[in-house]
Short mmCIF file of C-alpha atoms in Angstrom, two decimals:
data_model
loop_
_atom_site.label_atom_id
_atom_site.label_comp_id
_atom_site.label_asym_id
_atom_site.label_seq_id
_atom_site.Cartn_x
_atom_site.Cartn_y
_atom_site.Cartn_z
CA UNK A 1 44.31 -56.52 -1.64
CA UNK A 2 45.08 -56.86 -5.03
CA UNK A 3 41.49 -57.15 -7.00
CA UNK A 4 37.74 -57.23 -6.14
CA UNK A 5 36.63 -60.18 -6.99
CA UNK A 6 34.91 -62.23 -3.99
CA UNK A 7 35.81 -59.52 -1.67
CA UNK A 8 33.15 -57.85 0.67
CA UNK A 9 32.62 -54.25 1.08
CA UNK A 10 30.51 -52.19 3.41
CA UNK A 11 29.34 -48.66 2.67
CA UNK A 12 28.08 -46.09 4.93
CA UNK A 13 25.76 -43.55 2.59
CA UNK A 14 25.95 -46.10 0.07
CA UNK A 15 22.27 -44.74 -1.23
CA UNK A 16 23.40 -41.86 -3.13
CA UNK A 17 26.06 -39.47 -4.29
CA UNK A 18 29.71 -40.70 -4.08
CA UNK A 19 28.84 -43.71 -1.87
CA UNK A 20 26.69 -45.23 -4.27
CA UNK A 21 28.98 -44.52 -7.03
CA UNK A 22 31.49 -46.28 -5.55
CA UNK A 23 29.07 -49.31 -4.78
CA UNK A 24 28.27 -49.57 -8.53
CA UNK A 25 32.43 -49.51 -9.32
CA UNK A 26 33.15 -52.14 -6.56
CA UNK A 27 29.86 -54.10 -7.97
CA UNK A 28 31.33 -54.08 -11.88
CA UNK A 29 34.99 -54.90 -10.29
CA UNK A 30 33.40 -58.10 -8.48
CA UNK A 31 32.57 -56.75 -4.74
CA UNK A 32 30.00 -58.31 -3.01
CA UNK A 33 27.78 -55.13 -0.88
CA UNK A 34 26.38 -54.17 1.84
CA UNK A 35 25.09 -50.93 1.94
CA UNK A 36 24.18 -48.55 4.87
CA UNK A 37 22.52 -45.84 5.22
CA UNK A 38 19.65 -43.66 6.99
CA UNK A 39 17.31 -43.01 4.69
CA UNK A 40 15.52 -46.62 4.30
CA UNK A 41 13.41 -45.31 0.78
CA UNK A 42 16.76 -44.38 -0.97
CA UNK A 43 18.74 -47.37 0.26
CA UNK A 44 15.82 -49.65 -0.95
CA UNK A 45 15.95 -47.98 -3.97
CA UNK A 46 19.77 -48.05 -4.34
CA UNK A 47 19.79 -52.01 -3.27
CA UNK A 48 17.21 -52.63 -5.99
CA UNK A 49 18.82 -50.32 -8.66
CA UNK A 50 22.07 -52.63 -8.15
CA UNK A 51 20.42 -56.11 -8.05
CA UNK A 52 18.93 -55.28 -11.31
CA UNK A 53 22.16 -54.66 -13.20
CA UNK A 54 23.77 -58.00 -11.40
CA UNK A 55 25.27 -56.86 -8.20
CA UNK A 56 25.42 -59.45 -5.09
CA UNK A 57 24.49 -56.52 -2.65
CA UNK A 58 22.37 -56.08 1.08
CA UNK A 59 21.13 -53.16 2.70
CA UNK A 60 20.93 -52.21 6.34
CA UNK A 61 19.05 -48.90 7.91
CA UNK A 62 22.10 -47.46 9.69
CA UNK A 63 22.44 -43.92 11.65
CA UNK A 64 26.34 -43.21 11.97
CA UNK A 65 25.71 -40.91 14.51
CA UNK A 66 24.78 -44.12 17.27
CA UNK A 67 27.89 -46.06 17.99
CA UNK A 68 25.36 -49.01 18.31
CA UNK A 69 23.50 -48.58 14.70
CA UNK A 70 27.22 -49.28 13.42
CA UNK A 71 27.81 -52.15 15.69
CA UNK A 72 25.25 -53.47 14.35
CA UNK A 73 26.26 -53.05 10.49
CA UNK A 74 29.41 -54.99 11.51
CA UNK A 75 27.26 -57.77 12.80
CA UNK A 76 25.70 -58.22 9.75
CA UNK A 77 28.15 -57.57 7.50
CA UNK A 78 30.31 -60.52 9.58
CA UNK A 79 27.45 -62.46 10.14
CA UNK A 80 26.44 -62.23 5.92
CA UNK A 81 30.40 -62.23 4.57
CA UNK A 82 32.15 -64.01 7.04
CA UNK A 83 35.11 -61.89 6.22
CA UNK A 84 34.80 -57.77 5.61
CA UNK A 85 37.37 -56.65 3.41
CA UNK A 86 36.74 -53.13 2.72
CA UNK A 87 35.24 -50.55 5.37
CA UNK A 88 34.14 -47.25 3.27
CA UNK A 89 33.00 -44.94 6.09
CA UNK A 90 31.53 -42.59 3.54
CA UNK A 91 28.45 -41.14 5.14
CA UNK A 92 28.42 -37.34 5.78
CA UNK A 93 26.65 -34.39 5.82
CA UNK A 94 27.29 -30.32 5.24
CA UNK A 95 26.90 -27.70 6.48
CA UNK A 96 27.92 -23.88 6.08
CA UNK A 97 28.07 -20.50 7.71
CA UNK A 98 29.86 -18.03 10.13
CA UNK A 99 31.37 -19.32 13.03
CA UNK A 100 30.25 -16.26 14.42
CA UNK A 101 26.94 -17.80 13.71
CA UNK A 102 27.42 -21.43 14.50
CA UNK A 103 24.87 -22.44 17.14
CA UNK A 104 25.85 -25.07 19.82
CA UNK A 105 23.40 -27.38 17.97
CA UNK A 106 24.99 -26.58 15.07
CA UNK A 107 28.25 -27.97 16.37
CA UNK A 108 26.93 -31.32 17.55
CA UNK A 109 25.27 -31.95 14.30
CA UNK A 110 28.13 -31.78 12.40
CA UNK A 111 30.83 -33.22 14.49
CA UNK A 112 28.14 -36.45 15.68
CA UNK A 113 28.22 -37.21 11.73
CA UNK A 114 30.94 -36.61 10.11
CA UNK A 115 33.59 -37.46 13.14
CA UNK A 116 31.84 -39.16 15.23
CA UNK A 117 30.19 -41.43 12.21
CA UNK A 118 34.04 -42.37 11.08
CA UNK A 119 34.84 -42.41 14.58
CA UNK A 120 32.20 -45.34 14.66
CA UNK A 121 32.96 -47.13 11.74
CA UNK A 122 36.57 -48.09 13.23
CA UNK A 123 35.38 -49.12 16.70
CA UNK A 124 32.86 -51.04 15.38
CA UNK A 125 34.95 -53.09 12.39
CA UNK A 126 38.58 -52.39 13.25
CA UNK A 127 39.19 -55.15 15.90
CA UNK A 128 36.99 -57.90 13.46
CA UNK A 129 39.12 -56.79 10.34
CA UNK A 130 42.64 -57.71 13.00
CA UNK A 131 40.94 -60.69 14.28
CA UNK A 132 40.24 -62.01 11.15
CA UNK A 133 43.84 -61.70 9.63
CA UNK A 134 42.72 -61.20 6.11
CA UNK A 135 44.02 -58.27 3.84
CA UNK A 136 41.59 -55.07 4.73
CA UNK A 137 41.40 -51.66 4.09
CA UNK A 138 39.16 -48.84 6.15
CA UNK A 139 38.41 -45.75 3.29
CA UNK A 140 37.41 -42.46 4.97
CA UNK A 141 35.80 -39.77 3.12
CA UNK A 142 37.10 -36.44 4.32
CA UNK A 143 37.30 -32.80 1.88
CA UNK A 144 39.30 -30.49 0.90
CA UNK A 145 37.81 -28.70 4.02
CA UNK A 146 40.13 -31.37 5.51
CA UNK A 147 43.27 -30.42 4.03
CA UNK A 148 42.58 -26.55 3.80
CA UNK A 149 40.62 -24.61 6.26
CA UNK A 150 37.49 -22.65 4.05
CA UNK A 151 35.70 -19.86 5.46
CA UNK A 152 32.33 -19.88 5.87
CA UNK A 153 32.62 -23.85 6.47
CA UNK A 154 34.37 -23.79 10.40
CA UNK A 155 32.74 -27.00 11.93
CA UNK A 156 32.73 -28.63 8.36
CA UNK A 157 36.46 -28.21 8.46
CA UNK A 158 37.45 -28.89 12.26
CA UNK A 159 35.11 -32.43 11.77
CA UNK A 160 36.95 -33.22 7.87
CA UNK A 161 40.55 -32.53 9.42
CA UNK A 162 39.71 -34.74 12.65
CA UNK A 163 38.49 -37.64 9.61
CA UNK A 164 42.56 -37.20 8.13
CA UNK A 165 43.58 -36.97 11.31
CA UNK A 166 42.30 -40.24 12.27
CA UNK A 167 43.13 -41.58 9.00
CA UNK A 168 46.72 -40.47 9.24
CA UNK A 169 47.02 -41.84 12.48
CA UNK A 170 45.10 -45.25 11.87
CA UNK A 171 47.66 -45.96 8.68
CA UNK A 172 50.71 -45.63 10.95
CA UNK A 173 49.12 -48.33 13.13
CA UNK A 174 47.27 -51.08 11.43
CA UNK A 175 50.19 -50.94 8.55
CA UNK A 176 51.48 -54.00 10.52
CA UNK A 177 47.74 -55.91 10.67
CA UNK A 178 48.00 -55.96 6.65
CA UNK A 179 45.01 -53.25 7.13
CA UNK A 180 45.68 -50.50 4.26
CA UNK A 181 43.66 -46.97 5.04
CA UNK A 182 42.59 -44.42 2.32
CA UNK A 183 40.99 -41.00 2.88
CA UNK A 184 39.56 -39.19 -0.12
CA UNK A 185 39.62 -35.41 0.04
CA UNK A 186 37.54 -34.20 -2.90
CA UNK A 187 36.68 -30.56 -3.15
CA UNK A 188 33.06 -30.05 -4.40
CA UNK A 189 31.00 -32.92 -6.20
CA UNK A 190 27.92 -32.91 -7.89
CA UNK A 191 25.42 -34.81 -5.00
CA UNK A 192 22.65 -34.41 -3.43
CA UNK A 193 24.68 -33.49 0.02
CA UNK A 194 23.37 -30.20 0.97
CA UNK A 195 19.80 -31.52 0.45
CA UNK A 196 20.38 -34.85 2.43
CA UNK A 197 22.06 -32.41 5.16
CA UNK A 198 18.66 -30.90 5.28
CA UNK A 199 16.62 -33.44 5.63
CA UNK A 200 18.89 -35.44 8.41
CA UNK A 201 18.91 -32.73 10.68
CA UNK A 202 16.39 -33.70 13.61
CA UNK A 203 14.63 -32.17 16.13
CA UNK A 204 17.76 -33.23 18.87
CA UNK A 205 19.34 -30.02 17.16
CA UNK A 206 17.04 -27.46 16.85
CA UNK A 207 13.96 -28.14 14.77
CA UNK A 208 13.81 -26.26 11.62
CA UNK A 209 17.56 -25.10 12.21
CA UNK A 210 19.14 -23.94 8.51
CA UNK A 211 21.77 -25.86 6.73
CA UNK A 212 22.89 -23.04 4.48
CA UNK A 213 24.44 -23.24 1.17
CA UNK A 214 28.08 -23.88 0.42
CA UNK A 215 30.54 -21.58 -0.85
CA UNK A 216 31.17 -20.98 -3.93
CA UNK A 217 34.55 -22.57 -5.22
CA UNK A 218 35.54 -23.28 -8.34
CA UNK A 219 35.99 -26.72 -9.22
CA UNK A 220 36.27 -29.54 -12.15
CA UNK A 221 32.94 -30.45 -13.87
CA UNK A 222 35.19 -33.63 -15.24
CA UNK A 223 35.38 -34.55 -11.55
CA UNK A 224 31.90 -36.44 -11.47
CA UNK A 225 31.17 -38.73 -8.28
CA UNK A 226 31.24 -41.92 -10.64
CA UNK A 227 35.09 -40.68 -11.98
CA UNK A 228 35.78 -39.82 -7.55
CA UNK A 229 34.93 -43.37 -7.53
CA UNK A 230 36.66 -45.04 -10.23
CA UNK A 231 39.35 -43.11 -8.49
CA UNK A 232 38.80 -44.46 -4.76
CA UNK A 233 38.56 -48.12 -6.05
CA UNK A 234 41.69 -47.66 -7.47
CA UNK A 235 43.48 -45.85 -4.20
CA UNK A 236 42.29 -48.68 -2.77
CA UNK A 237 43.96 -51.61 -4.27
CA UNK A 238 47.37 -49.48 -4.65
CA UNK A 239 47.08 -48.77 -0.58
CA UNK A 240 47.60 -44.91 -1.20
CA UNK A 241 46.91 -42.72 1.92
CA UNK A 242 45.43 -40.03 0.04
CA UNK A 243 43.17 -39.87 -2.75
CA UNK A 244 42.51 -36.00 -3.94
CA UNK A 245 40.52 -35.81 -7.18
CA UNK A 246 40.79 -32.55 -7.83
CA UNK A 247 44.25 -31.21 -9.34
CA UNK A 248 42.99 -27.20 -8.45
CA UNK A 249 43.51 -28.15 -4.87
CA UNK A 250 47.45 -29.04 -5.05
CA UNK A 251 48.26 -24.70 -4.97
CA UNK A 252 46.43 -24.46 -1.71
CA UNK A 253 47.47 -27.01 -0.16
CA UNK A 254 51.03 -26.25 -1.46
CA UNK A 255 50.64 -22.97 0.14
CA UNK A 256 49.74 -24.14 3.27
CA UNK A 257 52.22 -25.83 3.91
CA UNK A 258 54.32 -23.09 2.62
CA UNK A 259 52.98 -21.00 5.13
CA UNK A 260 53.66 -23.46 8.20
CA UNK A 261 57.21 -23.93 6.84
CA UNK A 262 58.38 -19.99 6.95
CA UNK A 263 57.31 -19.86 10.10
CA UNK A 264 60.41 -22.02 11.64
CA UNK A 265 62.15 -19.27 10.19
CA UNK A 266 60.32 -16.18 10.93
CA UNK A 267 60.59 -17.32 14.91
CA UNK A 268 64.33 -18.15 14.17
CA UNK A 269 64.88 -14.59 13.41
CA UNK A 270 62.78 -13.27 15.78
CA UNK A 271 64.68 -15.60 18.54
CA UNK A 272 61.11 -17.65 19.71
CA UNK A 273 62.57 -20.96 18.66
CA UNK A 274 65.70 -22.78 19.04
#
């Protein structure tokens, strides 16, 4: 992909935060939309705010969480485009505490959205975007959580590192298809997240079960989700693997890997590895 411009896109929690950001930044670079996402009054909403400043865009009430909801999204973004160039697989929610504290509940709420939803997104487009033999690219959004492990944040983490994971993975093998694949690792935004994470959370996981409030870490006010996007169109068309906003994230994640590096060493001496 080299440009915009008659290309389809399809984003999951396209109604708010950095998914509709990025909408509006495909829409001014030429992308024709469909949006997804589960709340039908905010995708409405979104659709409408974008038709009114020019944007070709569709919207479809989509749950990541059920494998079929996304099969679905594929059918109509095929059956509306013809062709699906880019895949965002955006949608997400938060959620924060102890592990210590972590319910079971708690565990399957998080994991069925923000792995499992990405985990959708490629069975239900990847083979199309192969069959179709046009240049593609699937866009994850992970987290810093999924470069950096965060207390306070343990099935946040374990479900943004399994996103890289299967972003890492997924670049080795579609590289071949002419399929590029971006993950964006942002640390904190300014959305509506913890408040959508709220109000997502059904009864299947314990009714009136607490979503609490993030830590705090420091981050770039500069870094707004309309500059994240600007910056994820842009990953895009270059085909880069990673896109991390924030340049306060490079020391940790420098250090981690610090960390994982002297230990080859530290077993060397202690004669555990060979």
């Amino acid at each position: 992909m080299d440009s915009y411009a008659g290309c389809s896109a399809v984003i999951t929690g396209g109604a708010s935060g950095i998914g509709l950001a990025t909408a509006r930044e495909f829409a001014r670079r030429g992308a024709r939309l469909m949006l997804a996402d589960v709340n039908r009054a905010a995708l409405d909403a979104a659709v409408a705010d974008l038709r009114g400043a020019g944007a070709d865009v569709r919207g479809v009430v989509c749950d990541v969480r059920r494998l079929d909801d996304v099969v679905a999204l594929a059918d109509a973004a095929f059956d509306e485009f013809g062709s699906v160039h880019v895949v965002f697989n955006n949608a997400g929610i938060a959620y924060a505490g102890p592990i210590a504290e972590t319910s079971h509940d708690d565990w399957r709420f998080v994991l069925d959205v923000d792995l499992w939803g990405p985990i959708h997104g490629v069975e239900a487009f990847l083979p199309r975007l192969i069959a179709q033999q046009d240049p593609a690219h699937i866009a994850f959004t992970a987290s810093f959580a999924g470069l950096m492990p965060n207390a306070g944040l343990g099935p946040y983490c374990v479900a943004k590192y399994g996103v890289v994971a299967l972003a890492e993975t997924l670049s080795r093998e579609v590289r071949a298809n002419g399929i590029g694949v971006t993950v964006l690792c942002p640390m904190i935004v300014e959305t509506d997240l913890m408040a959508n994470s709220r109000r997502v959370r059904g009864d299947e996981y314990g009714a009136g079960a607490p979503v609490g409030d993030l830590p705090a870490i420091s981050t770039d006010p500069e870094v707004t989700a309309e500059r994240v996007a600007e910056l994820m169109a842009d990953g895009i068309l270059t085909n880069q693997l990673y896109v991390i906003p924030h340049s306060a994230a490079r020391g940790s994640i420098r250090r981690r890997f610090e960390r994982i590096d002297r230990t080859f060493d530290e077993q060397a001496a202690a004669g555990w590895t060979h």
